Amino acid sequence: MRPVRQTRRAIGAVAVLLAAALAAGGCGAADSVEEAAAVPESAAAPAPTSASAEPAGPTPGPTAPVPVPDTLKFTGQTLAGTDFDAAALAGRPVVLWFWAPWCATCASQAWTIAEIEPGFRDTVPIVGVAGLGERKAMTDFVTEFELGPMPQIDDRQGTLWKRFGVVEQSTFVIIDREGKVAHKGWLDGEDLTRRVTALAA
């Protein structure tokens, strides 16, 4: 029969071994949880592929050319010596101003035109049609009233005056977006400004 002291030692050794085994198993489980928690979210949820993106809208095609109305099918040469083609103005309202260099009424209107023309150059172009005078007198008129930036057609032969039936100066011919003559006649500065502003809206 073993002594009591040896039996107690054997039981204690077994208890130590069991405790060590349990501790080892617990650490392994904890390590697994920590490793799982350390996995980045990007690995857990794959990024969407390009196939899941919304399809792009249709690509716009080329802009169709603007039809040129008969009223704008004319060409000429400016007082500055450059070619002028009214077809380039198609699709926009246009104001043709028929003037003569010796005309006092034209001179009084020139200041209004010089003031408003730059603000409407892209939306409602104003084009001068100079006639009934000499070229030098016409260019002097343009210089005096600071009308140089706007096109001034040299119409000493009266070709455009006859085309539009203009028989006196100062006359305005207003052509709308569709190419129809919306007004032909005299306008004071206030009426001209009001009409041009309305056309630009």
PDB file of C-alpha atoms in Angstrom:
ATOM      1  CA  MET A   1       0.000   0.000   0.000  1.00  0.00           C
ATOM      2  CA  ARG A   2       1.380   3.375  -1.111  1.00  0.00           C
ATOM      3  CA  PRO A   3       1.963   6.013   1.406  1.00  0.00           C
ATOM      4  CA  VAL A   4      -0.625   8.820   1.544  1.00  0.00           C
ATOM      5  CA  ARG A   5       2.027  11.421   0.633  1.00  0.00           C
ATOM      6  CA  GLN A   6       2.801   9.746  -2.738  1.00  0.00           C
ATOM      7  CA  THR A   7      -0.897   9.537  -3.630  1.00  0.00           C
ATOM      8  CA  ARG A   8      -1.377  13.237  -2.997  1.00  0.00           C
ATOM      9  CA  ARG A   9       1.614  14.043  -5.207  1.00  0.00           C
ATOM     10  CA  ALA A  10       0.200  11.946  -8.052  1.00  0.00           C
ATOM     11  CA  ILE A  11      -3.200  13.663  -7.853  1.00  0.00           C
ATOM     12  CA  GLY A  12      -1.538  17.073  -7.815  1.00  0.00           C
ATOM     13  CA  ALA A  13       0.515  16.263 -10.923  1.00  0.00           C
ATOM     14  CA  VAL A  14      -2.591  15.174 -12.812  1.00  0.00           C
ATOM     15  CA  ALA A  15      -4.375  18.409 -11.835  1.00  0.00           C
ATOM     16  CA  VAL A  16      -1.444  20.487 -13.077  1.00  0.00           C
ATOM     17  CA  LEU A  17      -1.437  18.657 -16.412  1.00  0.00           C
ATOM     18  CA  LEU A  18      -5.188  19.183 -16.875  1.00  0.00           C
ATOM     19  CA  ALA A  19      -4.944  22.877 -16.074  1.00  0.00           C
ATOM     20  CA  ALA A  20      -2.104  23.309 -18.563  1.00  0.00           C
ATOM     21  CA  ALA A  21      -4.071  21.510 -21.287  1.00  0.00           C
ATOM     22  CA  LEU A  22      -7.152  23.648 -20.694  1.00  0.00           C
ATOM     23  CA  ALA A  23      -5.093  26.846 -20.713  1.00  0.00           C
ATOM     24  CA  ALA A  24      -3.438  25.887 -24.001  1.00  0.00           C
ATOM     25  CA  GLY A  25      -6.811  25.201 -25.643  1.00  0.00           C
ATOM     26  CA  GLY A  26      -8.245  28.512 -24.420  1.00  0.00           C
ATOM     27  CA  CYS A  27      -5.342  30.553 -25.809  1.00  0.00           C
ATOM     28  CA  GLY A  28      -5.773  28.943 -29.188  1.00  0.00           C
ATOM     29  CA  ALA A  29      -9.441  29.914 -29.317  1.00  0.00           C
ATOM     30  CA  ALA A  30      -8.661  33.465 -28.264  1.00  0.00           C
ATOM     31  CA  ASP A  31      -5.957  33.737 -30.901  1.00  0.00           C
ATOM     32  CA  SER A  32      -8.423  32.574 -33.563  1.00  0.00           C
ATOM     33  CA  VAL A  33     -10.953  35.258 -32.545  1.00  0.00           C
ATOM     34  CA  GLU A  34      -8.289  37.960 -32.576  1.00  0.00           C
ATOM     35  CA  GLU A  35      -7.049  36.863 -35.993  1.00  0.00           C
ATOM     36  CA  ALA A  36     -10.576  36.907 -37.369  1.00  0.00           C
ATOM     37  CA  ALA A  37     -11.116  40.387 -35.990  1.00  0.00           C
ATOM     38  CA  ALA A  38      -7.849  41.556 -37.546  1.00  0.00           C
ATOM     39  CA  VAL A  39      -8.977  40.661 -41.111  1.00  0.00           C
ATOM     40  CA  PRO A  40      -9.562  43.921 -43.050  1.00  0.00           C
ATOM     41  CA  GLU A  41     -13.111  44.630 -44.247  1.00  0.00           C
ATOM     42  CA  SER A  42     -11.887  44.863 -47.824  1.00  0.00           C
ATOM     43  CA  ALA A  43     -10.963  41.194 -47.723  1.00  0.00           C
ATOM     44  CA  ALA A  44     -14.306  40.170 -46.247  1.00  0.00           C
ATOM     45  CA  ALA A  45     -16.415  42.091 -48.795  1.00  0.00           C
ATOM     46  CA  PRO A  46     -14.981  42.082 -52.335  1.00  0.00           C
ATOM     47  CA  ALA A  47     -15.115  45.417 -54.166  1.00  0.00           C
ATOM     48  CA  PRO A  48     -17.808  45.706 -56.817  1.00  0.00           C
ATOM     49  CA  THR A  49     -16.622  45.023 -60.317  1.00  0.00           C
ATOM     50  CA  SER A  50     -16.993  47.430 -63.226  1.00  0.00           C
ATOM     51  CA  ALA A  51     -19.841  45.293 -64.526  1.00  0.00           C
ATOM     52  CA  SER A  52     -22.011  46.395 -61.577  1.00  0.00           C
ATOM     53  CA  ALA A  53     -21.546  50.118 -62.384  1.00  0.00           C
ATOM     54  CA  GLU A  54     -24.430  51.984 -63.984  1.00  0.00           C
ATOM     55  CA  PRO A  55     -24.134  52.189 -67.772  1.00  0.00           C
ATOM     56  CA  ALA A  56     -23.203  55.564 -69.233  1.00  0.00           C
ATOM     57  CA  GLY A  57     -25.847  57.567 -71.095  1.00  0.00           C
ATOM     58  CA  PRO A  58     -25.928  57.827 -74.877  1.00  0.00           C
ATOM     59  CA  THR A  59     -23.177  59.872 -76.470  1.00  0.00           C
ATOM     60  CA  PRO A  60     -24.589  63.033 -78.072  1.00  0.00           C
ATOM     61  CA  GLY A  61     -24.215  63.131 -81.820  1.00  0.00           C
ATOM     62  CA  PRO A  62     -22.990  66.062 -83.910  1.00  0.00           C
ATOM     63  CA  THR A  63     -25.143  69.190 -83.962  1.00  0.00           C
ATOM     64  CA  ALA A  64     -27.159  69.575 -87.133  1.00  0.00           C
ATOM     65  CA  PRO A  65     -26.296  72.676 -89.200  1.00  0.00           C
ATOM     66  CA  VAL A  66     -28.684  75.613 -88.874  1.00  0.00           C
ATOM     67  CA  PRO A  67     -30.663  76.190 -92.083  1.00  0.00           C
ATOM     68  CA  VAL A  68     -29.980  79.564 -93.677  1.00  0.00           C
ATOM     69  CA  PRO A  69     -33.129  81.593 -94.464  1.00  0.00           C
ATOM     70  CA  ASP A  70     -33.374  83.550 -97.722  1.00  0.00           C
ATOM     71  CA  THR A  71     -33.118  86.836 -95.838  1.00  0.00           C
ATOM     72  CA  LEU A  72     -29.577  85.946 -94.737  1.00  0.00           C
ATOM     73  CA  LYS A  73     -28.333  84.604 -98.058  1.00  0.00           C
ATOM     74  CA  PHE A  74     -26.144  87.553 -98.958  1.00  0.00           C
ATOM     75  CA  THR A  75     -22.505  88.473 -98.805  1.00  0.00           C
ATOM     76  CA  GLY A  76     -20.537  91.698 -98.915  1.00  0.00           C
ATOM     77  CA  GLN A  77     -17.382  93.448 -97.855  1.00  0.00           C
ATOM     78  CA  THR A  78     -16.997  95.492 -94.713  1.00  0.00           C
ATOM     79  CA  LEU A  79     -15.554  98.971 -94.521  1.00  0.00           C
ATOM     80  CA  ALA A  80     -12.573  97.312 -92.813  1.00  0.00           C
ATOM     81  CA  GLY A  81     -11.943  95.323 -96.020  1.00  0.00           C
ATOM     82  CA  THR A  82     -13.007  91.864 -94.785  1.00  0.00           C
ATOM     83  CA  ASP A  83     -15.495  89.504 -96.398  1.00  0.00           C
ATOM     84  CA  PHE A  84     -18.910  89.263 -94.786  1.00  0.00           C
ATOM     85  CA  ASP A  85     -21.287  86.295 -95.079  1.00  0.00           C
ATOM     86  CA  ALA A  86     -24.686  86.746 -93.438  1.00  0.00           C
ATOM     87  CA  ALA A  87     -25.234  82.970 -93.431  1.00  0.00           C
ATOM     88  CA  ALA A  88     -23.006  82.813 -90.343  1.00  0.00           C
ATOM     89  CA  LEU A  89     -25.767  84.617 -88.424  1.00  0.00           C
ATOM     90  CA  ALA A  90     -28.455  81.992 -89.135  1.00  0.00           C
ATOM     91  CA  GLY A  91     -30.346  80.803 -86.064  1.00  0.00           C
ATOM     92  CA  ARG A  92     -30.090  84.140 -84.262  1.00  0.00           C
ATOM     93  CA  PRO A  93     -32.128  87.342 -84.463  1.00  0.00           C
ATOM     94  CA  VAL A  94     -30.290  89.978 -86.505  1.00  0.00           C
ATOM     95  CA  VAL A  95     -30.613  93.749 -86.718  1.00  0.00           C
ATOM     96  CA  LEU A  96     -29.547  95.450 -89.951  1.00  0.00           C
ATOM     97  CA  TRP A  97     -28.995  99.193 -89.580  1.00  0.00           C
ATOM     98  CA  PHE A  98     -29.057 101.127 -92.858  1.00  0.00           C
ATOM     99  CA  TRP A  99     -27.279 104.458 -92.443  1.00  0.00           C
ATOM    100  CA  ALA A 100     -25.572 107.224 -94.393  1.00  0.00           C
ATOM    101  CA  PRO A 101     -22.516 109.174 -93.209  1.00  0.00           C
ATOM    102  CA  TRP A 102     -24.093 112.634 -93.669  1.00  0.00           C
ATOM    103  CA  CYS A 103     -27.372 111.709 -91.930  1.00  0.00           C
ATOM    104  CA  ALA A 104     -27.947 113.667 -88.683  1.00  0.00           C
ATOM    105  CA  THR A 105     -30.516 111.134 -87.472  1.00  0.00           C
ATOM    106  CA  CYS A 106     -28.021 108.323 -88.061  1.00  0.00           C
ATOM    107  CA  ALA A 107     -25.443 110.249 -86.046  1.00  0.00           C
ATOM    108  CA  SER A 108     -27.825 110.614 -83.093  1.00  0.00           C
ATOM    109  CA  GLN A 109     -28.609 106.892 -83.176  1.00  0.00           C
ATOM    110  CA  ALA A 110     -24.969 105.883 -83.523  1.00  0.00           C
ATOM    111  CA  TRP A 111     -24.271 106.603 -79.858  1.00  0.00           C
ATOM    112  CA  THR A 112     -27.070 104.267 -78.726  1.00  0.00           C
ATOM    113  CA  ILE A 113     -25.903 101.532 -81.072  1.00  0.00           C
ATOM    114  CA  ALA A 114     -22.288 101.881 -79.923  1.00  0.00           C
ATOM    115  CA  GLU A 115     -23.497 101.541 -76.342  1.00  0.00           C
ATOM    116  CA  ILE A 116     -25.763  98.481 -76.664  1.00  0.00           C
ATOM    117  CA  GLU A 117     -24.098  96.530 -79.492  1.00  0.00           C
ATOM    118  CA  PRO A 118     -21.272  94.925 -77.437  1.00  0.00           C
ATOM    119  CA  GLY A 119     -23.729  93.432 -74.929  1.00  0.00           C
ATOM    120  CA  PHE A 120     -25.791  91.733 -77.640  1.00  0.00           C
ATOM    121  CA  ARG A 121     -23.017  90.792 -80.063  1.00  0.00           C
ATOM    122  CA  ASP A 122     -23.414  87.043 -79.485  1.00  0.00           C
ATOM    123  CA  THR A 123     -27.210  86.912 -79.077  1.00  0.00           C
ATOM    124  CA  VAL A 124     -28.631  89.620 -81.376  1.00  0.00           C
ATOM    125  CA  PRO A 125     -25.907  90.806 -83.772  1.00  0.00           C
ATOM    126  CA  ILE A 126     -26.298  94.370 -85.058  1.00  0.00           C
ATOM    127  CA  VAL A 127     -24.837  94.877 -88.523  1.00  0.00           C
ATOM    128  CA  GLY A 128     -24.396  98.293 -90.131  1.00  0.00           C
ATOM    129  CA  VAL A 129     -25.129  98.721 -93.843  1.00  0.00           C
ATOM    130  CA  ALA A 130     -23.495 101.955 -94.984  1.00  0.00           C
ATOM    131  CA  GLY A 131     -24.687 103.607 -98.182  1.00  0.00           C
ATOM    132  CA  LEU A 132     -25.354 106.881-100.010  1.00  0.00           C
ATOM    133  CA  GLY A 133     -21.869 108.237 -99.397  1.00  0.00           C
ATOM    134  CA  GLU A 134     -18.166 107.998-100.082  1.00  0.00           C
ATOM    135  CA  ARG A 135     -15.961 105.389 -98.464  1.00  0.00           C
ATOM    136  CA  LYS A 136     -13.815 107.912 -96.558  1.00  0.00           C
ATOM    137  CA  ALA A 137     -16.881 109.636 -95.139  1.00  0.00           C
ATOM    138  CA  MET A 138     -18.220 106.241 -94.036  1.00  0.00           C
ATOM    139  CA  THR A 139     -14.990 105.188 -92.320  1.00  0.00           C
ATOM    140  CA  ASP A 140     -14.747 108.599 -90.620  1.00  0.00           C
ATOM    141  CA  PHE A 141     -18.310 108.160 -89.338  1.00  0.00           C
ATOM    142  CA  VAL A 142     -17.441 104.732 -87.892  1.00  0.00           C
ATOM    143  CA  THR A 143     -14.342 106.123 -86.203  1.00  0.00           C
ATOM    144  CA  GLU A 144     -16.079 109.170 -84.783  1.00  0.00           C
ATOM    145  CA  PHE A 145     -18.876 107.174 -83.172  1.00  0.00           C
ATOM    146  CA  GLU A 146     -16.669 104.243 -82.093  1.00  0.00           C
ATOM    147  CA  LEU A 147     -18.537 101.680 -84.177  1.00  0.00           C
ATOM    148  CA  GLY A 148     -15.416  99.813 -85.300  1.00  0.00           C
ATOM    149  CA  PRO A 149     -15.960  96.531 -83.383  1.00  0.00           C
ATOM    150  CA  MET A 150     -19.317  95.818 -85.108  1.00  0.00           C
ATOM    151  CA  PRO A 151     -19.431  94.787 -88.779  1.00  0.00           C
ATOM    152  CA  GLN A 152     -20.152  97.655 -91.187  1.00  0.00           C
ATOM    153  CA  ILE A 153     -20.970  96.544 -94.725  1.00  0.00           C
ATOM    154  CA  ASP A 154     -19.827  98.848 -97.514  1.00  0.00           C
ATOM    155  CA  ASP A 155     -22.976  99.122 -99.682  1.00  0.00           C
ATOM    156  CA  ARG A 156     -22.152 102.164-101.821  1.00  0.00           C
ATOM    157  CA  GLN A 157     -23.775 100.422-104.786  1.00  0.00           C
ATOM    158  CA  GLY A 158     -27.027 100.100-102.851  1.00  0.00           C
ATOM    159  CA  THR A 159     -27.333  96.349-103.442  1.00  0.00           C
ATOM    160  CA  LEU A 160     -28.600  95.522 -99.951  1.00  0.00           C
ATOM    161  CA  TRP A 161     -30.684  98.669 -99.742  1.00  0.00           C
ATOM    162  CA  LYS A 162     -32.583  97.508-102.835  1.00  0.00           C
ATOM    163  CA  ARG A 163     -32.749  93.900-101.639  1.00  0.00           C
ATOM    164  CA  PHE A 164     -34.544  94.925 -98.440  1.00  0.00           C
ATOM    165  CA  GLY A 165     -36.548  97.751 -99.997  1.00  0.00           C
ATOM    166  CA  VAL A 166     -34.919 100.469 -97.928  1.00  0.00           C
ATOM    167  CA  VAL A 167     -35.538 103.940 -99.383  1.00  0.00           C
ATOM    168  CA  GLU A 168     -34.462 106.198 -96.536  1.00  0.00           C
ATOM    169  CA  GLN A 169     -32.065 106.396 -93.645  1.00  0.00           C
ATOM    170  CA  SER A 170     -31.947 105.687 -90.784  1.00  0.00           C
ATOM    171  CA  THR A 171     -33.803 102.387 -91.193  1.00  0.00           C
ATOM    172  CA  PHE A 172     -33.687  99.223 -89.088  1.00  0.00           C
ATOM    173  CA  VAL A 173     -34.544  95.797 -90.495  1.00  0.00           C
ATOM    174  CA  ILE A 174     -35.037  93.257 -87.707  1.00  0.00           C
ATOM    175  CA  ILE A 175     -34.887  89.590 -88.713  1.00  0.00           C
ATOM    176  CA  ASP A 176     -36.126  87.001 -86.200  1.00  0.00           C
ATOM    177  CA  ARG A 177     -34.658  83.565 -85.467  1.00  0.00           C
ATOM    178  CA  GLU A 178     -36.694  81.960 -88.251  1.00  0.00           C
ATOM    179  CA  GLY A 179     -35.399  84.443 -90.800  1.00  0.00           C
ATOM    180  CA  LYS A 180     -38.596  86.503 -91.093  1.00  0.00           C
ATOM    181  CA  VAL A 181     -38.545  90.293 -91.171  1.00  0.00           C
ATOM    182  CA  ALA A 182     -40.158  91.328 -87.888  1.00  0.00           C
ATOM    183  CA  HIS A 183     -39.688  95.075 -88.359  1.00  0.00           C
ATOM    184  CA  LYS A 184     -38.598  97.515 -91.063  1.00  0.00           C
ATOM    185  CA  GLY A 185     -38.509 101.228 -90.422  1.00  0.00           C
ATOM    186  CA  TRP A 186     -37.261 103.901 -88.084  1.00  0.00           C
ATOM    187  CA  LEU A 187     -36.685 103.298 -84.358  1.00  0.00           C
ATOM    188  CA  ASP A 188     -35.523 105.676 -81.680  1.00  0.00           C
ATOM    189  CA  GLY A 189     -32.877 104.601 -79.182  1.00  0.00           C
ATOM    190  CA  GLU A 190     -35.381 103.511 -76.538  1.00  0.00           C
ATOM    191  CA  ASP A 191     -37.453 101.389 -78.940  1.00  0.00           C
ATOM    192  CA  LEU A 192     -34.340  99.805 -80.414  1.00  0.00           C
ATOM    193  CA  THR A 193     -32.990  98.870 -76.991  1.00  0.00           C
ATOM    194  CA  ARG A 194     -36.334  97.429 -75.928  1.00  0.00           C
ATOM    195  CA  ARG A 195     -36.702  95.313 -79.076  1.00  0.00           C
ATOM    196  CA  VAL A 196     -33.142  93.993 -78.962  1.00  0.00           C
ATOM    197  CA  THR A 197     -33.477  93.111 -75.279  1.00  0.00           C
ATOM    198  CA  ALA A 198     -36.695  91.200 -75.972  1.00  0.00           C
ATOM    199  CA  LEU A 199     -35.092  89.306 -78.859  1.00  0.00           C
ATOM    200  CA  ALA A 200     -32.166  88.259 -76.658  1.00  0.00           C
ATOM    201  CA  ALA A 201     -34.446  86.801 -73.966  1.00  0.00           C
TER     202      ALA A 201
END
